[in-house]
Short mmCIF file of C-alpha atoms in Angstrom, two decimals:
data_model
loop_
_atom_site.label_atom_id
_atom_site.label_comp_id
_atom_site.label_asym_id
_atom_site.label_seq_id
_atom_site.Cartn_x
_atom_site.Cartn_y
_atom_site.Cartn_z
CA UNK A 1 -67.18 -47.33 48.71
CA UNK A 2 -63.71 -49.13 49.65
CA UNK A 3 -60.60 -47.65 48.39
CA UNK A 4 -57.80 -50.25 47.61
CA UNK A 5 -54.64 -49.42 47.85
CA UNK A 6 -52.16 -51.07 45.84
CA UNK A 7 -48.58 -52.28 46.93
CA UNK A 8 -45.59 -51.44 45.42
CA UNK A 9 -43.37 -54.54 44.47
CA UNK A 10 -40.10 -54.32 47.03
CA UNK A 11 -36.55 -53.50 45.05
CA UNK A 12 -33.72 -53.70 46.02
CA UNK A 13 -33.19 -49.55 46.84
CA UNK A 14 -36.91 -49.89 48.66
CA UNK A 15 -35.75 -52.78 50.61
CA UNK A 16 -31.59 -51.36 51.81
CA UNK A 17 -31.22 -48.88 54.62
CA UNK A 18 -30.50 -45.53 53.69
CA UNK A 19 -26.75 -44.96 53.03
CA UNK A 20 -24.36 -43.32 56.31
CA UNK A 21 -23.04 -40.66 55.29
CA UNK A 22 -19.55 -41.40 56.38
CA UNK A 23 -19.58 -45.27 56.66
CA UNK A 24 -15.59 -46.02 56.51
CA UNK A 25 -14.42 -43.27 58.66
CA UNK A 26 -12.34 -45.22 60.47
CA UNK A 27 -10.44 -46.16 57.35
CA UNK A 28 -10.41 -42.90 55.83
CA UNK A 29 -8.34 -41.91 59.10
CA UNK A 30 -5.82 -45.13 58.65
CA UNK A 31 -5.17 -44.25 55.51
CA UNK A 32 -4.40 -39.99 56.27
CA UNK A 33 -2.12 -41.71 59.01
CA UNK A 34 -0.89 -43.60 56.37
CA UNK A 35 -0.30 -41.22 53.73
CA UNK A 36 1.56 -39.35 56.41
CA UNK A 37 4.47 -41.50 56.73
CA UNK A 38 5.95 -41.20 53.49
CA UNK A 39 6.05 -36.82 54.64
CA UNK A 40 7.84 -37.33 58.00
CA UNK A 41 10.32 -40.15 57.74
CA UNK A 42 11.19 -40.55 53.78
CA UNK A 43 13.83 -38.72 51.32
CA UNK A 44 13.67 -37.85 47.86
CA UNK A 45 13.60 -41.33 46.52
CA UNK A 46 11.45 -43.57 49.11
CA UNK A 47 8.92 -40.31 48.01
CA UNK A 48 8.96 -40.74 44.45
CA UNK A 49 8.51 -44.54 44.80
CA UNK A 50 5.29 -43.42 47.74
CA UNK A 51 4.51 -41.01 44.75
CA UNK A 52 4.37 -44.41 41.90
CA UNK A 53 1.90 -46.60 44.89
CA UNK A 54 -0.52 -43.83 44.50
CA UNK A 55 -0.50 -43.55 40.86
CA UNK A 56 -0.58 -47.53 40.40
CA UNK A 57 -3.59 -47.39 43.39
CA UNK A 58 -5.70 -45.41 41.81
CA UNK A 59 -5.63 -47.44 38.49
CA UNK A 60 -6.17 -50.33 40.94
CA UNK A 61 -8.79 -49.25 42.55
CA UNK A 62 -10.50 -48.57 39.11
CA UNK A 63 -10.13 -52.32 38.50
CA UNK A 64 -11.32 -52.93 42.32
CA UNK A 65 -14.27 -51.25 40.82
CA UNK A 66 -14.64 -53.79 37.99
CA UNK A 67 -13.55 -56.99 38.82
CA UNK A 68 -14.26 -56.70 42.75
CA UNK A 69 -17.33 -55.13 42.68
CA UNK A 70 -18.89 -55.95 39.29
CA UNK A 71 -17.23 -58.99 38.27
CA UNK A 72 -15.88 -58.35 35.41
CA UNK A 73 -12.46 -59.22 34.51
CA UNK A 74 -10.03 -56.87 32.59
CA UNK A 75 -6.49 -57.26 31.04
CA UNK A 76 -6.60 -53.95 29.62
CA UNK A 77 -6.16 -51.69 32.89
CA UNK A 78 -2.20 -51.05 31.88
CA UNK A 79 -3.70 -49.81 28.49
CA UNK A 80 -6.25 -47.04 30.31
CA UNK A 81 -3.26 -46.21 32.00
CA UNK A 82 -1.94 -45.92 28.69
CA UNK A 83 -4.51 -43.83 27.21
CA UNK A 84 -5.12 -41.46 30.14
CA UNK A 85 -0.61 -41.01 29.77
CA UNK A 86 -0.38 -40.50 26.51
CA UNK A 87 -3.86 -38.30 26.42
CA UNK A 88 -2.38 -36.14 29.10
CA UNK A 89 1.28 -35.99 26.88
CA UNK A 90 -0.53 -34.99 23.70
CA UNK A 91 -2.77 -32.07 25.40
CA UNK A 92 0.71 -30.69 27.04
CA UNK A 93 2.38 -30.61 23.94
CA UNK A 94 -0.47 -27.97 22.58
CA UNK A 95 0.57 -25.80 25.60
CA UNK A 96 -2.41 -26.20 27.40
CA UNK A 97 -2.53 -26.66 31.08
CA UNK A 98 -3.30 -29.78 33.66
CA UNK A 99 -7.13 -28.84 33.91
CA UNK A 100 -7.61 -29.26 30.08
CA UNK A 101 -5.43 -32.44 30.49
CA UNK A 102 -7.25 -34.04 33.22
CA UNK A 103 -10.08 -33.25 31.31
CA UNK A 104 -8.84 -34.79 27.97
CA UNK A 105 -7.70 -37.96 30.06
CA UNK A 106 -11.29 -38.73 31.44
CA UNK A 107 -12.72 -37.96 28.07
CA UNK A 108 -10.18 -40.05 26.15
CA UNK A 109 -10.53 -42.83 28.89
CA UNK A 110 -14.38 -42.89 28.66
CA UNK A 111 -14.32 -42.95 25.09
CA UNK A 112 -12.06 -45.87 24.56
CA UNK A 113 -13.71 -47.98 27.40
CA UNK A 114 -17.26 -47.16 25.66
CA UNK A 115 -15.80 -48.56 22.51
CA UNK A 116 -14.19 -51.23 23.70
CA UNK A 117 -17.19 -52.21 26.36
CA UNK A 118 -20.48 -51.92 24.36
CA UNK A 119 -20.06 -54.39 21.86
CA UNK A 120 -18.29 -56.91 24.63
CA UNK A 121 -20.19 -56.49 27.85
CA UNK A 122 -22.64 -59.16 26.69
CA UNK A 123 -19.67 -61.74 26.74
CA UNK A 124 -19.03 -64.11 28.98
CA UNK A 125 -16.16 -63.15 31.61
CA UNK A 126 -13.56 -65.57 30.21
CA UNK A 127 -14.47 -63.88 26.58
CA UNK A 128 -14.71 -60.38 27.94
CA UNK A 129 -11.14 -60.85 29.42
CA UNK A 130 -9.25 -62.49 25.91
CA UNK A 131 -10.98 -59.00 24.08
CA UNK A 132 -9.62 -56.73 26.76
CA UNK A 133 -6.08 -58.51 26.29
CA UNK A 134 -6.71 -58.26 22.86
CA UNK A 135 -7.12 -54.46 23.14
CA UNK A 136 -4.47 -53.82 25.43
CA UNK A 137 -1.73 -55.55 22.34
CA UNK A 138 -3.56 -53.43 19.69
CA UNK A 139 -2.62 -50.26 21.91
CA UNK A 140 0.26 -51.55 22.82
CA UNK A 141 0.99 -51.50 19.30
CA UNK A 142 -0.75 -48.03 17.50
CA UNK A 143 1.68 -46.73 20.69
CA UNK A 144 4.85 -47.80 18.80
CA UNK A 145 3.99 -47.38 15.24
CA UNK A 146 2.42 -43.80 16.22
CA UNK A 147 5.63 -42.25 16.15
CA UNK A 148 5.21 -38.58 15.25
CA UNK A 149 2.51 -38.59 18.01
CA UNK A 150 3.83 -40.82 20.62
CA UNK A 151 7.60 -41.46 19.96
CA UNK A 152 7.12 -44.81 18.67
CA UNK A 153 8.99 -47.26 20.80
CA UNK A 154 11.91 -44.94 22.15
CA UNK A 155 9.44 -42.85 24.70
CA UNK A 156 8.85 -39.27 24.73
CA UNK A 157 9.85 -37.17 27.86
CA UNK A 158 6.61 -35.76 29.65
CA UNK A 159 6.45 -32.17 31.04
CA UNK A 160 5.47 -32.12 34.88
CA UNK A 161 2.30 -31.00 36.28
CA UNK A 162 2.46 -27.73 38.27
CA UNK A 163 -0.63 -27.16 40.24
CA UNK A 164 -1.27 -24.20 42.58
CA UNK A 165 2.73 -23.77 42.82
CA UNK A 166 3.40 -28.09 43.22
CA UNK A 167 5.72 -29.19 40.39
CA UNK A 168 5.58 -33.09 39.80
CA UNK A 169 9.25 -33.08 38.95
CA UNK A 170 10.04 -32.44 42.60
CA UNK A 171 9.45 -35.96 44.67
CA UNK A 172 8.02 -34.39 47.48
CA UNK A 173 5.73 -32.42 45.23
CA UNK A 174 4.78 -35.33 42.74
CA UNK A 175 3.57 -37.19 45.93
CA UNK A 176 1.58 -34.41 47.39
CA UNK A 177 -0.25 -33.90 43.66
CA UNK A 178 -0.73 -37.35 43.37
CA UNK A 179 -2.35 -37.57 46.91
CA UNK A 180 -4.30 -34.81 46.20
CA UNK A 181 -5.79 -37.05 43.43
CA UNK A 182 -5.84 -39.64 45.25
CA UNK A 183 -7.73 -38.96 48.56
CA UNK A 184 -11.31 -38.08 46.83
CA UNK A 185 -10.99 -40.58 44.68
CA UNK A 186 -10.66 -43.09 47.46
CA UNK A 187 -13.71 -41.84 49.73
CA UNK A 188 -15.72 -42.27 46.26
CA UNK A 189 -14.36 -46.32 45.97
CA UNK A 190 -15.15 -46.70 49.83
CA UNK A 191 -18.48 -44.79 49.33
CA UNK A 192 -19.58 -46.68 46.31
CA UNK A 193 -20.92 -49.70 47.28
CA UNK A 194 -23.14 -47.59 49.68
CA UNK A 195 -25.00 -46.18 46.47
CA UNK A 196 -28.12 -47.73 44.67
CA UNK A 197 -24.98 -48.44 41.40
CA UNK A 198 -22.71 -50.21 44.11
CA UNK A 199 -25.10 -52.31 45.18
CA UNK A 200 -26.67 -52.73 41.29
CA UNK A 201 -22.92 -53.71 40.39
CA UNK A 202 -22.80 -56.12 43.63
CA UNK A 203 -25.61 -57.66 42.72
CA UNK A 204 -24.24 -58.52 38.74
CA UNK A 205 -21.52 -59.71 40.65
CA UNK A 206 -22.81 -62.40 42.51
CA UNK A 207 -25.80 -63.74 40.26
CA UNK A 208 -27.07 -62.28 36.76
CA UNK A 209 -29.88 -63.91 36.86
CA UNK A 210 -30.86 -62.79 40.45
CA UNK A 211 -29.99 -59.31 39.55
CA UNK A 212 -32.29 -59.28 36.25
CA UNK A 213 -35.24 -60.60 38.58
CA UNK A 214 -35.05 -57.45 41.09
CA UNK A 215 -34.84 -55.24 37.93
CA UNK A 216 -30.68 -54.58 37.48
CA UNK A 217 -30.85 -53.06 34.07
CA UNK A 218 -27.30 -55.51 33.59
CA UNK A 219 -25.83 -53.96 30.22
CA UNK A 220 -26.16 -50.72 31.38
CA UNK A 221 -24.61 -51.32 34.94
CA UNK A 222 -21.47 -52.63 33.18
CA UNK A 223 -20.87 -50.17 31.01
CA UNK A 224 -20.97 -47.81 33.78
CA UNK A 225 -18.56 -50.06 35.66
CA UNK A 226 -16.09 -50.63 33.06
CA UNK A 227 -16.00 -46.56 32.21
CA UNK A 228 -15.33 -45.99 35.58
CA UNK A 229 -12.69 -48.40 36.04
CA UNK A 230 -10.92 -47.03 32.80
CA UNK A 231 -10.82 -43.45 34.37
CA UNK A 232 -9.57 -44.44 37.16
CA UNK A 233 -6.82 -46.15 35.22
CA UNK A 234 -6.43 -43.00 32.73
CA UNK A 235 -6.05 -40.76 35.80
CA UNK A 236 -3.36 -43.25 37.23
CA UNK A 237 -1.59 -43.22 34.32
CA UNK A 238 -1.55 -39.34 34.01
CA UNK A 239 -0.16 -39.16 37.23
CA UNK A 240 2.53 -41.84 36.97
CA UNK A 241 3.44 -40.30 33.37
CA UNK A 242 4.25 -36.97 35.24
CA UNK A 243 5.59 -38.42 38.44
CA UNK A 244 8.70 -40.26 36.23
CA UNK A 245 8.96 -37.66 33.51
CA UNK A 246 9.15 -40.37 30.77
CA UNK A 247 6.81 -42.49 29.27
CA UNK A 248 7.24 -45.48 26.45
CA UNK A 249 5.00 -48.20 25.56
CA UNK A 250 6.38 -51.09 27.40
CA UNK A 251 4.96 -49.30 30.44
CA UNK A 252 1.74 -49.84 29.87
CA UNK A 253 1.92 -53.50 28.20
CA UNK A 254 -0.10 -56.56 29.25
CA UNK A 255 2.39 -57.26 32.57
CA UNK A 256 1.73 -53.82 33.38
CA UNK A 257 -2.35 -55.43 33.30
CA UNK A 258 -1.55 -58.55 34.98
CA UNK A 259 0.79 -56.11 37.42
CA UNK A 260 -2.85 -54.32 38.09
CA UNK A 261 -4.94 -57.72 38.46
CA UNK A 262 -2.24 -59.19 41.18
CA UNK A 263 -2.27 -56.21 43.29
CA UNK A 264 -6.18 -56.24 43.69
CA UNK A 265 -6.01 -60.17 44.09
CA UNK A 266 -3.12 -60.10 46.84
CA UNK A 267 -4.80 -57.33 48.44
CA UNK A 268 -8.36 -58.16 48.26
CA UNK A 269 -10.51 -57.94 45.23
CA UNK A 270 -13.82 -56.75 47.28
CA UNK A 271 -11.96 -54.08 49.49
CA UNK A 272 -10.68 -51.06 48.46
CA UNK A 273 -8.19 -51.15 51.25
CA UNK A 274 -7.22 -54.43 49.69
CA UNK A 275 -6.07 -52.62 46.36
CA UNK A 276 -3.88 -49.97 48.27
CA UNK A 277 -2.40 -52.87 50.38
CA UNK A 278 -1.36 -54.98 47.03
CA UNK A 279 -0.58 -52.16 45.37
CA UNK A 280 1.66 -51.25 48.03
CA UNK A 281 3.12 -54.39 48.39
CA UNK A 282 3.52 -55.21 44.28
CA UNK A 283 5.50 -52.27 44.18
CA UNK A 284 7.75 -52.09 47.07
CA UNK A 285 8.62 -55.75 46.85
CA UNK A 286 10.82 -55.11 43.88
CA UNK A 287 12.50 -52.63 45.84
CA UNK A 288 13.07 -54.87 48.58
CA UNK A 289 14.65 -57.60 46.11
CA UNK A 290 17.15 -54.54 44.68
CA UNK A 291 18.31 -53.58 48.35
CA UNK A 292 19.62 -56.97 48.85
CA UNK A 293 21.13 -56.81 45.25
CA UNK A 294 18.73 -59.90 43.89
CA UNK A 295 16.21 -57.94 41.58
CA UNK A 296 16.01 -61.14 39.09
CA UNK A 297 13.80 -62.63 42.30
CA UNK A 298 11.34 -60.33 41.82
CA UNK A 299 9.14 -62.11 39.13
CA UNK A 300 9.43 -65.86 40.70
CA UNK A 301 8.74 -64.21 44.22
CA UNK A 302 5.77 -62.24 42.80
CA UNK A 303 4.13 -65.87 41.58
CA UNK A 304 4.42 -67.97 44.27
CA UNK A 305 3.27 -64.85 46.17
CA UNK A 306 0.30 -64.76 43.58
CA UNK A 307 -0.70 -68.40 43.36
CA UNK A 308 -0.27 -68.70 47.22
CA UNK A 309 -2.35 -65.98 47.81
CA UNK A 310 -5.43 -67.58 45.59
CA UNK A 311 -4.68 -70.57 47.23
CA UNK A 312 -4.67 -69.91 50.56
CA UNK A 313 -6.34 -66.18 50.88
CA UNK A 314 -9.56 -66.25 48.70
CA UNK A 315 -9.96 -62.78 49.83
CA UNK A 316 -6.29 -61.71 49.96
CA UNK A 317 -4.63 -59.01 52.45
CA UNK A 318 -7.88 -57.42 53.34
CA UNK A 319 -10.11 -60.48 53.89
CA UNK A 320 -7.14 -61.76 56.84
CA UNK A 321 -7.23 -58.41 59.30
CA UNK A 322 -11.62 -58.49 58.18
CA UNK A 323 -11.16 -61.98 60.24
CA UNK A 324 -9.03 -60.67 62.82
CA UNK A 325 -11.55 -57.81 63.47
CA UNK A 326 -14.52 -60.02 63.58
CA UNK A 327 -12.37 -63.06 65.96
CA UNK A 328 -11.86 -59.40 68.05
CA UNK A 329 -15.68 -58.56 67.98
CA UNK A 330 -17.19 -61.50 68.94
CA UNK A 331 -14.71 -62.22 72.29
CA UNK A 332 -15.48 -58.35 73.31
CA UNK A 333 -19.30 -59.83 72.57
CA UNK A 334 -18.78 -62.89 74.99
CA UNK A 335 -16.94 -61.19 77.43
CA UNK A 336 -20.29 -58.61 77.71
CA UNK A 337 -22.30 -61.44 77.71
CA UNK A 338 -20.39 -63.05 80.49
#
C-alpha cells in the first residue's frame, strides 16, 4: 500500500526567502549620520526647523506606506495630522500626560482612518482620492466651527511634551523627542516591505487581480495600510503640534495634503529614504527662498519642481542615487570579470 503525498499549492510567503534581519543597515547608519548634523553644527532655529522635517517625515512616511507601497492615493494625510494634533491638545488639556496622549493619538487616528477607509477601500484610486479630499475639507471644517474644543479658527496654544526631563519648547529638545519618535518608526518603514503585509501590500500595488490569484485577502490589506498610514500622520502631527507650540486649522488643510503627496513624489514614492529626502527638501526650500528675501517664489518653484520631477524622475530623489549605485555595481562587476 502506496502512500500519496499531497503538494501544497506555492504562495507567495512559501515561495520569498526568509526576511534578514537587518536588511537596510547601511541606511539606518546614513541616516544616524544624518540626524547628527543638525546636533553639532546648528543653533536654536536651523534645530527647530530639523525638529518640523522629522515631524512632516514621519507623516510622510505614513503616506510612503500607502501610496508607495500599497497604491493607494490619499489627500487626507494633513487631516491625520490633524487628528493625531488636536487628539494630543484635547488629552493635555485634561492634565494627563504624553503616554495617555500618544495613546489617544493612535487611537483617534485608527478610528477615523477605519471610518473613513471601510466603506471607500473598494473604490477605485481616482474615487478613493476625491473622498479622502472630501474628508480632509469636512475636518478642516468641524476644526473651525468646534470652537469650545478646538479654538475655532484663531488656534489654541499647545502645552509641550516633557519626556524623561526633554521639554519640546526647547529646540534642541523638541528635535531630540521628535527623533526619538522618529528613529523606530523608520527601521519599521524600511523593515516593512520585508514582512509577509509588505509584500501583500506590494503585490495590491502592482496588480489586483494578480494579488487575488495568490490569495491577497485585498480589502483587508488596505485597511491595514491606510490605518497605518493615518498613525503615522497622527503621530506627525502630535509632534509638530508640540514642536511650534500653536496649532490652527489652516495647518492641516488640503495644501498641507498635497504638501505630504509632493514630498513622497520628489523624493521617491517606493523608498522610504525618498520621503525623508522630499520631506527634507519641501521644507527647507522655503527657507532657502526667505534667506534671499523672495519667499513669494516658494509656491511657483515648488511646481515646476513637482511637475519636473514626474516628468523627468518617475521615481524621484531616491530612484537617481538607486541608478548611481547600480551604474557603480556593475563596473566593480566588469572590472572582476576582467
Amino acid at each position: 500500500m502506496t502512500t500519496q503525498i499531497r503538494q501544497l499549492p506555492a504562495t507567495p510567503s512559501m515561495m520569498s526567502p526568509p526576511p534578514a534581519r537587518w536588511p537596510h543597515l547601511s541606511t539606518v547608519v546614513i541616516v544616524g549620520l544624518i540626524a547628527a548634523v543638525p546636533l553639532v553644527f546648528f543653533g536654536d532655529y536651523w534645530m527647530f526647523v530639523a525638529a518640523k522635517i522629522l515631524a512632516f517625515g514621519i507623516a510622510a512616511m505614513g503616506l510612503q506606506i500607502l501610496y508607495g507601497r500599497a497604491g493607494l492615493m490619499s489627500l487626507a494625510q494633513g487631516a491625520f495630522m490633524g487628528v493625531g494634533a488636536y487628539a494630543g491638545y484635547l488629552v493635555a488639556q485634561s492634565g494627563l500626560g504624553p503616554g495617555i496622549q500618544l495613546l489617544a493619538v493612535i487611537g483617534a487616528a485608527s478610528l477615523v482612518a477605519l471610518i473613513v477607509g471601510l466603506p471607500t477601500l473598494r473604490l477605485s484610486p481616482l474615487r478613493l482620492a476625491i473622498v479622502t479630499l472630501a474628508f480632509g475639507e469636512l475636518f478642516n471644517w468641524l476644526l473651525i466651527n468646534s470652537t469650545e474644543w478646538t479654538g475655532g479658527s484663531q488656534g489654541a496654544p499647545v502645552e509641550p511634551l516633557i519626556i524623561f526631563g526633554f521639554d519640546t519648547s526647547y529646540p534642541l529638545d523638541a528635535y531630540l523627542v521628535a527623533l526619538a519618535f522618529a528613529v523606530p518608526l523608520t527601521l519599521f518603514a524600511l523593515n516593512l516591505g520585508q514582512t509577509h503585509l509588505g509584500r501583500r501590500m506590494m503585490a495590491i500595488r502592482d496588480s489586483e487581480m494578480a494579488a487575488v490569484s495568490v490569495g491577497v485577502f485585498i480589502p483587508k490589506t488596505k485597511i491595514i495600510a491606510f490605518v497605518l498610514s493615518a498613525v503615522f500622520g497622527g503621530i506627525g502631527g502630535w509632534l509638530y503640534s508640540a514642536t511650534t507650540g500653536f496649532i490652527a486649522p489652516p495647518d492641516f488643510d488640503l495644501f498641507a495634503s498635497v504638501f505630504l503627496l509632493a514630498a513622497v513624489v520628489i523624493g521617491g514614492s517606493r523608498s522610504v529614504a525618498g520621503a525623508w529626502m522630499g520631506t527634507a527638501f519641501i521644507v527647507l526650500l522655503p527657507e532657502g527662498f526667505n534667506l534671499i528675501g523672495q519667499p513669494n517664489l516658494y509656491a511657483l518653484a515648488g511646481g515646476l519642481l513637482l511637475a519636473t520631477t514626474a516628468l523627468l524622475l518617475p521615481d524621484g530623489f531616491s530612484g537617481v542615487f538607486a541608478h548611481i549605485k547600480s551604474l557603480i555595481t556593475r563596473m566593480r562587476a566588469q572590472e572582476d570579470r576582467a
